[in-house]
Short mmCIF file of C-alpha atoms and ligand atoms in Angstrom, two decimals:
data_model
loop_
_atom_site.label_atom_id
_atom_site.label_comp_id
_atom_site.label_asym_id
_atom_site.label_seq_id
_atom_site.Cartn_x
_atom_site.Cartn_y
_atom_site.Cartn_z
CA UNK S 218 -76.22 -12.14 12.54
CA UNK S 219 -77.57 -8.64 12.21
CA UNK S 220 -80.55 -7.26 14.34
CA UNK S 221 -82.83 -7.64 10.60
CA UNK S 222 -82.24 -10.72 10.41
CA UNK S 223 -83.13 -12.43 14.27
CA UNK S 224 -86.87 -13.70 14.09
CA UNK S 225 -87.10 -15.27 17.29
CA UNK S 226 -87.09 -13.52 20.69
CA UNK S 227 -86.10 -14.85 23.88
CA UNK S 228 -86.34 -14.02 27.76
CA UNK S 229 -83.46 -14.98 29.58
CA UNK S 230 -85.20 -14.67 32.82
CA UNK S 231 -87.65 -18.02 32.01
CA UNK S 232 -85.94 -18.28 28.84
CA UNK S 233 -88.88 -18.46 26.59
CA UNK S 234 -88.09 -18.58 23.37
CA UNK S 235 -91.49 -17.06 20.71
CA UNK S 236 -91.55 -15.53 17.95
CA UNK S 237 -92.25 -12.30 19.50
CA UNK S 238 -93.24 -11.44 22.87
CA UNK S 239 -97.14 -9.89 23.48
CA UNK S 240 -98.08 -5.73 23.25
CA UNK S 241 -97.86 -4.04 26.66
CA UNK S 242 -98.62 -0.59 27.52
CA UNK S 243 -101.43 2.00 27.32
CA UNK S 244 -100.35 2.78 23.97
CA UNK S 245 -98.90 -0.70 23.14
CA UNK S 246 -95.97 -1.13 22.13
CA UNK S 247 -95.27 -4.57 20.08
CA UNK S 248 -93.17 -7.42 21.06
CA UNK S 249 -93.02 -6.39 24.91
CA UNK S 250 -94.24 -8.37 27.67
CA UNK S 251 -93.09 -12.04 28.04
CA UNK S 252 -96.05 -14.64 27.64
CA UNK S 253 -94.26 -16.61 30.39
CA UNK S 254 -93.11 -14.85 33.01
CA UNK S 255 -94.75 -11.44 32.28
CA UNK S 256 -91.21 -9.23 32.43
CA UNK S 257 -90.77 -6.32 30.01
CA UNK S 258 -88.07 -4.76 28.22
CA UNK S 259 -86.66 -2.96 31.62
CA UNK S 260 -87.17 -5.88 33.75
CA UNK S 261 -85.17 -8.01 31.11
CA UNK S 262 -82.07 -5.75 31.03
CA UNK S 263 -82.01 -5.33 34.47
CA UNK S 264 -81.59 -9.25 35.03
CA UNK S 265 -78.71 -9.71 32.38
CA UNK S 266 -77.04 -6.05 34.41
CA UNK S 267 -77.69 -8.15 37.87
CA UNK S 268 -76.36 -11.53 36.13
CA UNK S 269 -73.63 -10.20 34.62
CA UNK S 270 -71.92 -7.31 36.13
CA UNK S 271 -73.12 -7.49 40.00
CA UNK S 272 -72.16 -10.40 42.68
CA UNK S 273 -76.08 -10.31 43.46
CA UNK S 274 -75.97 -14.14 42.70
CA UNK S 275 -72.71 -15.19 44.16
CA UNK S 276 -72.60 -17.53 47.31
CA UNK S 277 -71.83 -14.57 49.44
CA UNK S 278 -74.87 -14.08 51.71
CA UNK S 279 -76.24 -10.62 51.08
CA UNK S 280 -80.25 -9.03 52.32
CA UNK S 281 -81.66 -7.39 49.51
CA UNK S 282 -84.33 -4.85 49.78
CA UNK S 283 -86.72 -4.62 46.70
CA UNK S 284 -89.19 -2.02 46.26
CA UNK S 285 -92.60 -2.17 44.12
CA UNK S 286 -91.64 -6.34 43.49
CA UNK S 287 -92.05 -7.19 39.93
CA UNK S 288 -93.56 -10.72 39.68
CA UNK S 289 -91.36 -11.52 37.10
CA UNK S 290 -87.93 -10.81 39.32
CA UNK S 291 -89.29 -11.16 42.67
CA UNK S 292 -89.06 -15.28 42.49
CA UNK S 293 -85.61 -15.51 41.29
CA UNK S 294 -84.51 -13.28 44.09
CA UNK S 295 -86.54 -15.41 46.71
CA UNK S 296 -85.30 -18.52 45.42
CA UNK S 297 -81.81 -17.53 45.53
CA UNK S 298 -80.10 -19.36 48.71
CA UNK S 299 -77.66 -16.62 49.18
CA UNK S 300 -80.29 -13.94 49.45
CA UNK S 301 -81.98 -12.98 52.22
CA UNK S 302 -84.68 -11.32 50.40
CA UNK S 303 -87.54 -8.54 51.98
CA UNK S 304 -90.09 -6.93 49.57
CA UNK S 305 -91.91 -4.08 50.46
CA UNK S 306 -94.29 -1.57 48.69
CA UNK S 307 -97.03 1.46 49.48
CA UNK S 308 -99.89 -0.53 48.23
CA UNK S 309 -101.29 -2.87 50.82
CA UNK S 310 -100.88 -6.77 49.76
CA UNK S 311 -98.20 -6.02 47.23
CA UNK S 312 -95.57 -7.34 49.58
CA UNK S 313 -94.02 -8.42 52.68
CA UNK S 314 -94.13 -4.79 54.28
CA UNK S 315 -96.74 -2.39 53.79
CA UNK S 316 -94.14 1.20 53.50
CA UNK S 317 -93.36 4.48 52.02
CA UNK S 318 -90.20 4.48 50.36
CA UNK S 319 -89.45 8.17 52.05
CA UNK S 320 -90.15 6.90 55.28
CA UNK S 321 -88.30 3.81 55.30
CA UNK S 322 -89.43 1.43 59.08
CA UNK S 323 -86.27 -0.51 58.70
CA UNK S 324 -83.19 0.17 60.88
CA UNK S 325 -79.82 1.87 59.55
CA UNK S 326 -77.50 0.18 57.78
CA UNK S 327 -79.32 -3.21 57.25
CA UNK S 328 -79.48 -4.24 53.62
CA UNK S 329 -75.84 -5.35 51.07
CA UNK S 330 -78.22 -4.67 48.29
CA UNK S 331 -81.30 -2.26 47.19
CA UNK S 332 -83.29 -3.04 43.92
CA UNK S 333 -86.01 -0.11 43.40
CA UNK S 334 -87.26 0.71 39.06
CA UNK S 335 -89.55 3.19 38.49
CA UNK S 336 -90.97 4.21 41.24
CA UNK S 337 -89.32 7.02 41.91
CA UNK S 338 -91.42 9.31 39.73
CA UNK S 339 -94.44 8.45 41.81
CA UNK S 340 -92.80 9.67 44.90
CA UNK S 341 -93.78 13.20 46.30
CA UNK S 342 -90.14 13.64 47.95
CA UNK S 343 -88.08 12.13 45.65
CA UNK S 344 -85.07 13.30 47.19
CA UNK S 345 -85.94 11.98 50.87
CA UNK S 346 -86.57 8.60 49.77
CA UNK S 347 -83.17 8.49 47.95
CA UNK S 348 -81.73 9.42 50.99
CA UNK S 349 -83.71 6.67 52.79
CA UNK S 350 -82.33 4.11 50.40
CA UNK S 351 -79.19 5.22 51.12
CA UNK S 352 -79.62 5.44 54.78
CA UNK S 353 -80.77 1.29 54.86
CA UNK S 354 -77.51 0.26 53.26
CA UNK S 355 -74.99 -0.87 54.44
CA UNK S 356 -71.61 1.00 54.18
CA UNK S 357 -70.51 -0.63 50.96
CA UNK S 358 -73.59 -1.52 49.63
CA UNK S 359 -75.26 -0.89 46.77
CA UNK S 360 -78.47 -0.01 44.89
CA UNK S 361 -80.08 -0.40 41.37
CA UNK S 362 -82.34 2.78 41.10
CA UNK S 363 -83.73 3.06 37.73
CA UNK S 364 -86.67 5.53 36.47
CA UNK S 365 -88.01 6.66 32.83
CA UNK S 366 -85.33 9.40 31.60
CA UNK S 367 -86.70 12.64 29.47
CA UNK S 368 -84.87 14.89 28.05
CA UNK S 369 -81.79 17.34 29.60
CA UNK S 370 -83.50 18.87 32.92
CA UNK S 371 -85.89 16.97 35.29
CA UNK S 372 -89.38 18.40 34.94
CA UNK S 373 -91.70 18.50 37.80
CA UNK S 374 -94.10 20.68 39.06
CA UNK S 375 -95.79 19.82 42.21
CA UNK S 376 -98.86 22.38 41.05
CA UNK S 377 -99.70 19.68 38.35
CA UNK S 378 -101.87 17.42 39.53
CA UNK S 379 -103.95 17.27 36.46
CA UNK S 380 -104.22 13.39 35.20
CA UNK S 381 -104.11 14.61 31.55
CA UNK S 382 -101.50 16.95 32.03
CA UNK S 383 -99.26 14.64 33.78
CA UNK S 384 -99.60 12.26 31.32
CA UNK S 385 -98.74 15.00 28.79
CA UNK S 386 -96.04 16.28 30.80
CA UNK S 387 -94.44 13.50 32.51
CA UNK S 388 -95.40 10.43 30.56
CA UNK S 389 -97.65 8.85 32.92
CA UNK S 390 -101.14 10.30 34.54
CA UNK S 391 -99.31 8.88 38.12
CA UNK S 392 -95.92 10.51 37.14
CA UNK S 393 -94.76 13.65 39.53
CA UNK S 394 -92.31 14.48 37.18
CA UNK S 395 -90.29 13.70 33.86
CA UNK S 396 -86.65 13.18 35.35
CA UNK S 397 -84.09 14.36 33.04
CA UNK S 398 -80.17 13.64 32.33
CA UNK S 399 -79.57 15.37 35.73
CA UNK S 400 -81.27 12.47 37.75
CA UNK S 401 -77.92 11.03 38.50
CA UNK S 402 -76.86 14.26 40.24
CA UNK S 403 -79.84 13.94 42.08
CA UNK S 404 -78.54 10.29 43.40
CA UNK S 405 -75.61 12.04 44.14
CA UNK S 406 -76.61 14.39 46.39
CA UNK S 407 -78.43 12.00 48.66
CA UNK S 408 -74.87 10.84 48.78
CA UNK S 409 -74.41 7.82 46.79
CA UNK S 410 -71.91 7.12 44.57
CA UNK S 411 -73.10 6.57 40.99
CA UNK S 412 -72.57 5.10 38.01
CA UNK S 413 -74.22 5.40 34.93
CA UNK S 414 -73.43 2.13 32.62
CA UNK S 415 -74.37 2.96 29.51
CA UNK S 416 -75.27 -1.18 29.47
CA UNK S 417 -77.32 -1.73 26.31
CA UNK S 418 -74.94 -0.15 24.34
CA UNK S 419 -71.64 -2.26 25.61
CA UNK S 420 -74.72 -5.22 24.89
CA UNK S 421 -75.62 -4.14 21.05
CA UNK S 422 -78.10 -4.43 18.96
CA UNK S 423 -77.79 -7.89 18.61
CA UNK S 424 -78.61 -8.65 22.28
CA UNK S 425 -81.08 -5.69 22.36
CA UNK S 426 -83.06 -7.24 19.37
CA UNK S 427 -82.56 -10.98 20.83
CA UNK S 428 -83.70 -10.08 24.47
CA UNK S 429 -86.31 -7.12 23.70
CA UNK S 430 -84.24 -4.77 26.13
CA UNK S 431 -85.12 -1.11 26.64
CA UNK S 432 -81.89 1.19 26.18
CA UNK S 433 -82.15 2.47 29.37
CA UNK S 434 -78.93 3.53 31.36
CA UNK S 435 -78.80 1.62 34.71
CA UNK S 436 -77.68 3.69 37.92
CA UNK S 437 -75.61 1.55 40.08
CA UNK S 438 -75.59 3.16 43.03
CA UNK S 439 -72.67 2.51 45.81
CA UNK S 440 -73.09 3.45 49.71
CA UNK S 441 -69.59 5.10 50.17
CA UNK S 442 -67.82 3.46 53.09
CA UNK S 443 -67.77 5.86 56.35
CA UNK S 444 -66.62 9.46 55.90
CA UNK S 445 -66.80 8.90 52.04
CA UNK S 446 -69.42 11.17 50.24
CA UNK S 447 -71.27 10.80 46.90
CA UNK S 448 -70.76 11.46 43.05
CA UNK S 449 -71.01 9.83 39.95
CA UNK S 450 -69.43 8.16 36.96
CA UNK S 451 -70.27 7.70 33.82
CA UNK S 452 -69.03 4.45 32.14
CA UNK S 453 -67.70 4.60 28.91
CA UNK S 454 -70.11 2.05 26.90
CA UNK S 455 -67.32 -0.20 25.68
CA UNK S 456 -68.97 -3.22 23.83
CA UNK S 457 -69.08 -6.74 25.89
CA UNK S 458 -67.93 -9.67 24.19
CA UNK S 459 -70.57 -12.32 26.49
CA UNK S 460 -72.99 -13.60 23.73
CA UNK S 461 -75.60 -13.11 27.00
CA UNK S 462 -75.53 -14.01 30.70
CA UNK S 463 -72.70 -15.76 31.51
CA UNK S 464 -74.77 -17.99 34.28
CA UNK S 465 -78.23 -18.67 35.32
CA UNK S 466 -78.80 -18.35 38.39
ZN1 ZN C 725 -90.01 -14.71 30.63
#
């Protein structure tokens, strides 16, 4: 069936099925937000990545870290039996810790898994807190670190503090910056090892259209073991043949 053609949509996080999802955004955009569970396009591809191409859900006992909890994820991660699961966020009441994500109050080397999605571009030291990530993991570990991508070069401009400008500028009037096709190199240098999955295209359109997904690349990010240092892959976005997640967790 071609992408024309589907007329339902469907969130394979509550798996609602509608005819289209509700407008989200300050300029909305259509068919976003799930009437169910509330997730968006990002939060949706990021479940079918952590479904289908991590052992997030296996029986393996892992403690997962999860920045700036999105209501629609954060219960299926709590719920999980083989997840030892701590949220945490700047804003008082938001979660479990009360914490800046560039000055991490957690001990070294503590977490098998790190989920953080846009919130980098709200962080004055971008690069400290990536290093903080890293610093929490375990040898081994790994991270999901996704933020909105802009053009070639990050843009930021720590002069620009400007509502209207940084909305102009960087997408958001909260945004520090626009990151750019470089943002993995930034990863990188904090020392993780990175791939970029190029993960709605190996879906298609088909599943894009189905599940609403933004077209996003999603960083996995991998805590070298000791003595190893960062860099980063790119994936070549060979198509997947799963029709969608291959369980439910
Ligand atoms: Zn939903």
């Amino acid at each position: 069936m071609g992408s024309d053609e589907w007329t339902r949509v469907e969130c394979p996080i509550c798996n609602q099925v509608a005819g289209e999802f509700e407008p989200f955004g300050l300029k909305p955009r259509l068919n976003a937000r799930c009437p169910t569970c509330g997730s968006l396009e990002r939060h949706r591809l990021i479940w079918l990545y952590l479904v289908n191409e991590t052992d997030l859900f296996s029986s393996r006992p892992k403690r997962m870290l999860h920045f700036a909890p999105e209501p629609a994820l954060r219960g299926k991660f709590a719920d999980h039996l083989s997840i030892d699961y701590v949220t945490a966020d700047l804003a008082p009441g938001n979660a479990m810790l009360e914490m800046d994500i560039a000055d991490i109050q957690l001990p070294d080397e503590s977490f098998d898994v790190v989920y953080c999605s846009h919130v980098l571009e709200h962080v004055p030291d971008d690069r400290k807190a990536m290093r903080e990530l890293l610093r929490v993991l375990r040898p081994g570990g790994w991270a999901i670190l996704q933020v909105p991508m802009f053009g070639e070069e990050t843009d930021e401009d720590p002069a620009v503090t400007d509502p209207a400008e940084r909305l102009a500028r960087f997408g958001q009037q909260d945004h520090l910056r626009a990151y750019g096709r470089d943002y993995p190199q930034r990863l990188s240098d904090a020392g993780f090892v990175v791939t970029v999955d190029r993960y709605p295209a190996r879906l298609g359109q088909d599943l894009i259209a189905r599940f609403r997904l933004t077209r996003e690349d999603v960083h996995y990010c991998r805590k070298p073991l000791a003595g190893g240092t960062g860099g980063f892959v790119e994936r070549v976005p060979v198509r997947v043949s799963a029709p969608g997640p291959r369980r439910q967790p």
